Every structure is written in C-alpha cells, then in structure tokens.
C-alpha cells in the first residue's frame, strides 16, 4: 500500500460532504470525506493527491469485509470493485499534515484510511468506520470512509520485523518494531527525521519530539523504534521506492545505547589504518580522523591526507574549507567501490596551522595498483578532449559548472574534473593536444582484487594545472584550416579554368557558326532553283488543301440540303401515306375487315420505314467513330456494334497503306458501309459478312459481301419494299464522283462495290544535295 495522500479530491466534493454532515449529525462526531484514489508520500510528509473521483455507491451483492486483513488480501483489480468494508480498530498514526488521513489497526492487521477531511481522529482513538475497498497506489486501502470515535484503547503491540521484510513492503500499514544505529538527524515539517542504519539498509524514522535534549546527541546511538510502517512508491508503476516508520509517541522511540563520549575526544586514527584490522573497531561506532584538506566539494565530500595516506569523507556539512587547512572529522566507516569511505561525517576545522598539502611521490605503477586513492597526486598526460556539464546539489542549493577533461597518460587514460560557478578562462585557454601536469585528489575505483578500474583527478583550480608542452603548430584544427584554404584555392583555380575553357569553347562555336553560315549561303545560292521548285510544290499542296476545305464546306451545305430533302421527300411522304392507309382502313373496317387489315399492315410498313429513315438521318449528322479512329478502325468498330447480339460473323480486311482522307470522303464511305451492313441484317438472312477496304494512291475501294438470299435490285422501291437505303448509298457515291455497283444473285448473296477517286498524296521534297567547296 502507499502512503498519504492516496487520492485526489474533486472541487466541490468536500462542500457536499460538509452539507451531508450538517443534515446527518447521527453519523458520528467526526465523519470523514471520501477519497477514492490512492496518492503518495514524499520525504516523510504525506500530502493529498492532486485529483480525486467522487465517491460512488459500493458494489451491490458483495459480502462486507470486516477485518483489515481481508482488505489487504484483495488483489488490485478486486479492490477496485468498491467492496463494502466495516471494521473497528485503533488509530496508530495520524499526523496533522496528512489532512485527515490516518492508519487504523484491528486484531488482524493494519490498513490505511483515506479520510480526506478537516476532521481527523487522534492516535489511540478506538473508531468504527465503514467505507469501500480501493486498490491504492501500492496496497489496498479503505476509501470513502465514514467513521466515529467510540472510545480510546492502547496501541497494538508492535511486531518485531526484519529489515528485509520491511524493505520489501510486506509490513506496510502495520505497527512494527525495529532497531538500528542513528546516522543523521534533521527536521522536516516540524518533525524530527532520524536516518537509521539497519544492516545494509537505510530507514527514515519520523517522530514529533526528540527523546533526548539535543537531536544531534542521537547520532551514533543504537535505538529501537515502535511505529507504523509506510511506503513511498512510483504511483504509475505501483512500485515500492522506499520505506519509512512513523513513531507517534516519544516513549516509542527507545534509545538503547548512546555514544559514551564524543568521538572528537578520542585520538584520531591514521588514515592508512582506517580500513585495516583493529581489534577494538566497531562498525556501529564513529571513528575520528584528522589531516590536511586536499579538496572539498561542498555538500558532497572532501579529501584529506596525513603523513600515511588519504581518505575520502562524505559529509552534507556546508562548512567551507580551503585546501591546506587542518580538518577533523568523525563518521562511520563504509566501503564504496572496494575502497574505504567515511560516511555521514561531521567535519570541523582542526587546530593546526594551514599549510599547502604535500604532493606524494607518484609512480604510475602504484596508481595502476590503486595505492593512491584519495591522495594528492601529480599526473602527466596529453589533453584529448573536454566537456562541460551543469550540476546542482540539494544541500545548500549549490550549483555550478563541472568541466571534465579526457587525458591520455602513460599507460592509462583518465579524466580530470574541476567544479566552479562558471568555466575557468585560464583552464579553457589550454589548447587540446597540450601535454599537461596536474595535481589533485586521486578519486579511483578498484576491483575486488584491489587493482584500479577507473581514475578521476579532482583539481582545485588553474593553479593545479601546468602546461609542459603546447601542441604542435600542425594541430588538427590548424590542419583543418589549411585544408579549407587549399580547397578554396583549388576551387578558385578550377573556377578560373572553367571560365577560360568556356570562353575558348564560345570562340570555337562562333568560328564554326561563321564557317557554317558561309557554307549555307553558298549552298542556298547553288540550290536556288531547287528551292523554287520546292516552294511551287508547297503552294500546290496548299491549293489542294484549300480546295479540300472548300469541298468540305460544300459537302456540309450539301449534307444539310440532303437532310432537308430527305425529311421532306421521305419522312413527310411516308407520314402522308400512313395517314391515307389509316383512313382507308377505317372506311373498310366495317365492310371488309380483311381489306382493312391489309391497309393497316401497309401503314405499319410505312411506320417502320420512317423509323429507319429518321435514324439514318440522325446518324448522318456526325460520325462518332471518325472522331476517335481513322476510317478503317471506325468501320471495324461500327461493324461490331451493328452485328452485336446477332449470329452473323464478320471478317474485315484492309489492303494497301492506310492514309489520311478528306473528312467528306471518310464520312460518306462510312455511311455507305453502315447502310450496307444494316441491309444485311434486315434482308439478307446471312450468316457471314466480308468487308474489304482497299487503298491505292488514286482510289479508295469498299466491298461488302454476304452469303445471304440475294436478289436485290437497284430501283425505286414501292411502299411495301424495305430498300430505301440503296438509293441513298448510290447518291452518296455520286456525291464523291465515285461509282456504286451492286451484284446480287438470288441464292448466292449480295456484294456492294464502292469506288471513290482520290488525289495522289503529296510526296516529301527530296533532300538538298550537299555542296563541297
């Protein structure tokens, strides 16, 4: 489970609950407000979550949970179904900064109650509460509580737990007991925070008032605490991040043993003996060391050395010291990276006079063996690169820039670091590639065998760095500059060469053009007569085109005249004949129905023939096929449309080289072919049709042949005949000054032959002969 605040609260929800309490006073002396969503604890100061969901009705049909253990035993998904809860227990923790939330424990277990309300029970109150289950942010909790105090009761007996079980979150919300050594004390939100070391873990303990007079007197004391375990967590992942214990009463913070005397009063331990075997050493007791300050990183650590060696001391003290000052420190011995470290140290100035720290003789072989950790050493190497990064420490709100240099030493690459408010201009002026000598604190990391794994040299400032050799003039940067200059020069030379080459090319082109113009002039003079002939032929072609255009215009006028004549001579006469036949049929119907029927049949024939004539007149206005294809393809497309849906097979052949034809020729030849194919369907009773379109230089020939009944004659049809189209085809052929011939033998089929004369195609002029001087 997670710690307060464990949910948010929608605006206005608290006001609604206050109104409910006003109208329902029988619910108890201090009813609580609902808090259905789990929140989190930060740095021991529980705060309400940023948002909440209005309390909903408990799940219907669910059995009411009556113990805290039943609530904790729910899965997160099951707890989210808002199962009713009703328990009676003792309040084990309830801080004023929690805004009404509290822990309660019955005989089975403890559980957190998300009571977001201005009313909060006190520690030791015996309360009856009802609510619903909620998954919380780590473990199930009780949400939407309604509680009332029914008395007071002793706090439940604490459960002695192991630190492993506590750090695993298994004791969340339980009243527990655990012992450890106080490493640090501080104040947070008017609460004393003791940093307790238990085995290899660190545990924060919160209490209202110190059990001793001075909180700092608790440092190094062995204590036993009894309180309620709470967790900090990642709300999104529901992961445990840390554990804290809230001690509600001073008597629950038991000091078992305190330091008998101040460690500063004991003789200091030589720095080289700190990690060595000492019969009287106790890891739970602080040790006293002294030495000369090499380097300090305020709020984080400092490095000191004496005549025997060096030591890194980690301390959050903000006391500012200068290199060379005598310092004393007491702290707990720990190991980091298999090297000794004085942890949680208290630092103060020593009594000795300040003097520059002595640089110990440094051999690279000794450094590689890890023999100079935390010593003031001098190393040489070539500067390869450097970078900058901002840093900030919470202690004292310290911030600045950390410069990191990559150094290539003798058989070892290491980094050099310097911290300041801004990058030091003197250090930044040292060019990359320089051979430098630097003195600083040797911050190393060793393996299990004690051999060096990494090395960082921490320098105090520019005075600790000396340039032994500046880089060669031919540095990578300068080489890059030279390369750029060379590239620019070569580019200029190349551009000048290209310009000269272009001018020479232009001169050669000009001379060639002049020579070519002279030759062309000579050729034009020598071939003038041929040019005249070519122009004469061109004029002939233009005259022919003009004649064709005039012919086309006359054809359009003739077509309009023909259409008017056709409509007048055929359609009007046909309608007159139909009228006469209908009148005759009406007169004879009463006397002779058979004769009347004969006249009706004649009227039907006239109507059918008029439909054909009207359809032909519409088609003759413009051929859609000729707009998309040439004559041969238009004829093939039209034939497919005519015979579509019939059992007549069609074969078409084109002989000779297809050539463009005047529009009037293409239009009339296509209409003749369409009419011939229509007659085949209507009258020939044929099963096969052959179409041949033959092109010659002077003539276009169309043949349409079928295997039908034959016997068709070219004459003026009677009203009962259906051969009006033959005369139309003949007239179209005559309009083109062509010949129309029909060969129809009964029982042998019919062949229609159309021959149209054409003007010879204009031949392209022969190429002009080349003249040679």
PDB file of N, CA, C and O in Angstrom, residues 451-479:
ATOM      1  N   UNK A 451      42.906  -3.793  -7.778  1.00  0.00           N
ATOM      2  CA  UNK A 451      43.514  -3.103  -8.904  1.00  0.00           C
ATOM      3  C   UNK A 451      42.588  -2.012  -9.429  1.00  0.00           C
ATOM      4  O   UNK A 451      41.374  -2.105  -9.323  1.00  0.00           O
ATOM      5  N   UNK A 452      43.204  -1.027 -10.021  1.00  0.00           N
ATOM      6  CA  UNK A 452      42.472   0.154 -10.471  1.00  0.00           C
ATOM      7  C   UNK A 452      41.544  -0.187 -11.638  1.00  0.00           C
ATOM      8  O   UNK A 452      41.934  -0.872 -12.587  1.00  0.00           O
ATOM      9  N   UNK A 453      40.308   0.311 -11.579  1.00  0.00           N
ATOM     10  CA  UNK A 453      39.368   0.172 -12.683  1.00  0.00           C
ATOM     11  C   UNK A 453      39.146   1.501 -13.401  1.00  0.00           C
ATOM     12  O   UNK A 453      39.001   1.541 -14.620  1.00  0.00           O
ATOM     13  N   UNK A 454      39.088   2.606 -12.668  1.00  0.00           N
ATOM     14  CA  UNK A 454      38.933   3.935 -13.267  1.00  0.00           C
ATOM     15  C   UNK A 454      39.572   4.960 -12.350  1.00  0.00           C
ATOM     16  O   UNK A 454      39.752   4.713 -11.151  1.00  0.00           O
ATOM     17  N   UNK A 455      39.913   6.116 -12.942  1.00  0.00           N
ATOM     18  CA  UNK A 455      40.600   7.148 -12.175  1.00  0.00           C
ATOM     19  C   UNK A 455      40.096   8.514 -12.617  1.00  0.00           C
ATOM     20  O   UNK A 455      39.975   8.783 -13.820  1.00  0.00           O
ATOM     21  N   UNK A 456      39.777   9.352 -11.622  1.00  0.00           N
ATOM     22  CA  UNK A 456      39.416  10.739 -11.871  1.00  0.00           C
ATOM     23  C   UNK A 456      40.290  11.620 -10.995  1.00  0.00           C
ATOM     24  O   UNK A 456      40.394  11.396  -9.775  1.00  0.00           O
ATOM     25  N   UNK A 457      40.932  12.600 -11.611  1.00  0.00           N
ATOM     26  CA  UNK A 457      41.771  13.539 -10.879  1.00  0.00           C
ATOM     27  C   UNK A 457      40.961  14.808 -10.646  1.00  0.00           C
ATOM     28  O   UNK A 457      40.583  15.495 -11.588  1.00  0.00           O
ATOM     29  N   UNK A 458      40.695  15.125  -9.374  1.00  0.00           N
ATOM     30  CA  UNK A 458      39.908  16.301  -9.000  1.00  0.00           C
ATOM     31  C   UNK A 458      40.866  17.435  -8.663  1.00  0.00           C
ATOM     32  O   UNK A 458      41.652  17.318  -7.720  1.00  0.00           O
ATOM     33  N   UNK A 459      40.819  18.514  -9.445  1.00  0.00           N
ATOM     34  CA  UNK A 459      41.739  19.639  -9.243  1.00  0.00           C
ATOM     35  C   UNK A 459      40.974  20.808  -8.639  1.00  0.00           C
ATOM     36  O   UNK A 459      39.770  20.986  -8.866  1.00  0.00           O
ATOM     37  N   UNK A 460      41.694  21.614  -7.865  1.00  0.00           N
ATOM     38  CA  UNK A 460      41.076  22.737  -7.165  1.00  0.00           C
ATOM     39  C   UNK A 460      40.933  23.966  -8.047  1.00  0.00           C
ATOM     40  O   UNK A 460      40.022  24.775  -7.851  1.00  0.00           O
ATOM     41  N   UNK A 461      41.816  24.150  -9.026  1.00  0.00           N
ATOM     42  CA  UNK A 461      41.734  25.330  -9.863  1.00  0.00           C
ATOM     43  C   UNK A 461      42.877  25.374 -10.858  1.00  0.00           C
ATOM     44  O   UNK A 461      43.664  24.423 -10.996  1.00  0.00           O
ATOM     45  N   UNK A 462      43.027  26.497 -11.582  1.00  0.00           N
ATOM     46  CA  UNK A 462      44.083  26.598 -12.610  1.00  0.00           C
ATOM     47  C   UNK A 462      45.488  26.511 -12.040  1.00  0.00           C
ATOM     48  O   UNK A 462      46.416  26.143 -12.755  1.00  0.00           O
ATOM     49  N   UNK A 463      45.662  26.844 -10.754  1.00  0.00           N
ATOM     50  CA  UNK A 463      46.999  26.748 -10.171  1.00  0.00           C
ATOM     51  C   UNK A 463      47.471  25.308 -10.079  1.00  0.00           C
ATOM     52  O   UNK A 463      48.676  25.059  -9.928  1.00  0.00           O
ATOM     53  N   UNK A 464      46.558  24.373 -10.151  1.00  0.00           N
ATOM     54  CA  UNK A 464      46.922  22.956 -10.041  1.00  0.00           C
ATOM     55  C   UNK A 464      47.288  22.345 -11.377  1.00  0.00           C
ATOM     56  O   UNK A 464      47.638  21.162 -11.437  1.00  0.00           O
ATOM     57  N   UNK A 465      47.202  23.115 -12.463  1.00  0.00           N
ATOM     58  CA  UNK A 465      47.457  22.586 -13.799  1.00  0.00           C
ATOM     59  C   UNK A 465      48.587  23.391 -14.432  1.00  0.00           C
ATOM     60  O   UNK A 465      48.582  24.626 -14.397  1.00  0.00           O
ATOM     61  N   UNK A 466      49.552  22.682 -15.006  1.00  0.00           N
ATOM     62  CA  UNK A 466      50.687  23.339 -15.653  1.00  0.00           C
ATOM     63  C   UNK A 466      50.872  22.747 -17.047  1.00  0.00           C
ATOM     64  O   UNK A 466      50.831  21.524 -17.208  1.00  0.00           O
ATOM     65  N   UNK A 467      51.098  23.632 -18.014  1.00  0.00           N
ATOM     66  CA  UNK A 467      51.308  23.175 -19.381  1.00  0.00           C
ATOM     67  C   UNK A 467      52.794  22.917 -19.580  1.00  0.00           C
ATOM     68  O   UNK A 467      53.622  23.828 -19.448  1.00  0.00           O
ATOM     69  N   UNK A 468      53.131  21.672 -19.903  1.00  0.00           N
ATOM     70  CA  UNK A 468      54.523  21.314 -20.150  1.00  0.00           C
ATOM     71  C   UNK A 468      54.903  21.507 -21.609  1.00  0.00           C
ATOM     72  O   UNK A 468      56.047  21.852 -21.907  1.00  0.00           O
ATOM     73  N   UNK A 469      53.978  21.290 -22.462  1.00  0.00           N
ATOM     74  CA  UNK A 469      54.291  21.375 -23.888  1.00  0.00           C
ATOM     75  C   UNK A 469      53.016  21.686 -24.645  1.00  0.00           C
ATOM     76  O   UNK A 469      52.003  20.974 -24.504  1.00  0.00           O
ATOM     77  N   UNK A 470      53.090  22.777 -25.389  1.00  0.00           N
ATOM     78  CA  UNK A 470      51.939  23.119 -26.212  1.00  0.00           C
ATOM     79  C   UNK A 470      51.904  22.225 -27.445  1.00  0.00           C
ATOM     80  O   UNK A 470      52.959  21.720 -27.881  1.00  0.00           O
ATOM     81  N   UNK A 471      50.754  22.041 -27.994  1.00  0.00           N
ATOM     82  CA  UNK A 471      50.666  21.146 -29.153  1.00  0.00           C
ATOM     83  C   UNK A 471      51.418  21.708 -30.347  1.00  0.00           C
ATOM     84  O   UNK A 471      51.662  22.917 -30.450  1.00  0.00           O
ATOM     85  N   UNK A 472      51.833  20.846 -31.234  1.00  0.00           N
ATOM     86  CA  UNK A 472      52.491  21.251 -32.464  1.00  0.00           C
ATOM     87  C   UNK A 472      51.608  22.235 -33.223  1.00  0.00           C
ATOM     88  O   UNK A 472      50.382  22.238 -33.099  1.00  0.00           O
ATOM     89  N   UNK A 473      52.367  23.080 -34.025  1.00  0.00           N
ATOM     90  CA  UNK A 473      51.588  24.054 -34.791  1.00  0.00           C
ATOM     91  C   UNK A 473      50.595  23.362 -35.696  1.00  0.00           C
ATOM     92  O   UNK A 473      49.518  23.865 -35.950  1.00  0.00           O
ATOM     93  N   UNK A 474      50.953  22.164 -36.143  1.00  0.00           N
ATOM     94  CA  UNK A 474      50.055  21.408 -37.015  1.00  0.00           C
ATOM     95  C   UNK A 474      49.062  20.615 -36.162  1.00  0.00           C
ATOM     96  O   UNK A 474      49.091  19.389 -36.110  1.00  0.00           O
ATOM     97  N   UNK A 475      48.222  21.353 -35.507  1.00  0.00           N
ATOM     98  CA  UNK A 475      47.148  20.722 -34.740  1.00  0.00           C
ATOM     99  C   UNK A 475      46.027  20.304 -35.689  1.00  0.00           C
ATOM    100  O   UNK A 475      45.944  20.785 -36.831  1.00  0.00           O
ATOM    101  N   UNK A 476      45.169  19.423 -35.240  1.00  0.00           N
ATOM    102  CA  UNK A 476      44.033  19.052 -36.100  1.00  0.00           C
ATOM    103  C   UNK A 476      43.212  20.249 -36.541  1.00  0.00           C
ATOM    104  O   UNK A 476      42.749  20.305 -37.689  1.00  0.00           O
ATOM    105  N   UNK A 477      43.035  21.234 -35.649  1.00  0.00           N
ATOM    106  CA  UNK A 477      42.247  22.411 -36.030  1.00  0.00           C
ATOM    107  C   UNK A 477      42.952  23.208 -37.125  1.00  0.00           C
ATOM    108  O   UNK A 477      42.333  23.644 -38.109  1.00  0.00           O
ATOM    109  N   UNK A 478      44.309  23.388 -36.930  1.00  0.00           N
ATOM    110  CA  UNK A 478      45.033  24.131 -37.954  1.00  0.00           C
ATOM    111  C   UNK A 478      45.096  23.348 -39.264  1.00  0.00           C
ATOM    112  O   UNK A 478      45.019  23.927 -40.348  1.00  0.00           O
ATOM    113  N   UNK A 479      45.305  22.036 -39.162  1.00  0.00           N
ATOM    114  CA  UNK A 479      45.305  21.223 -40.374  1.00  0.00           C
ATOM    115  C   UNK A 479      43.974  21.333 -41.103  1.00  0.00           C
ATOM    116  O   UNK A 479      43.917  21.403 -42.341  1.00  0.00           O
TER     117      UNK A 479
END
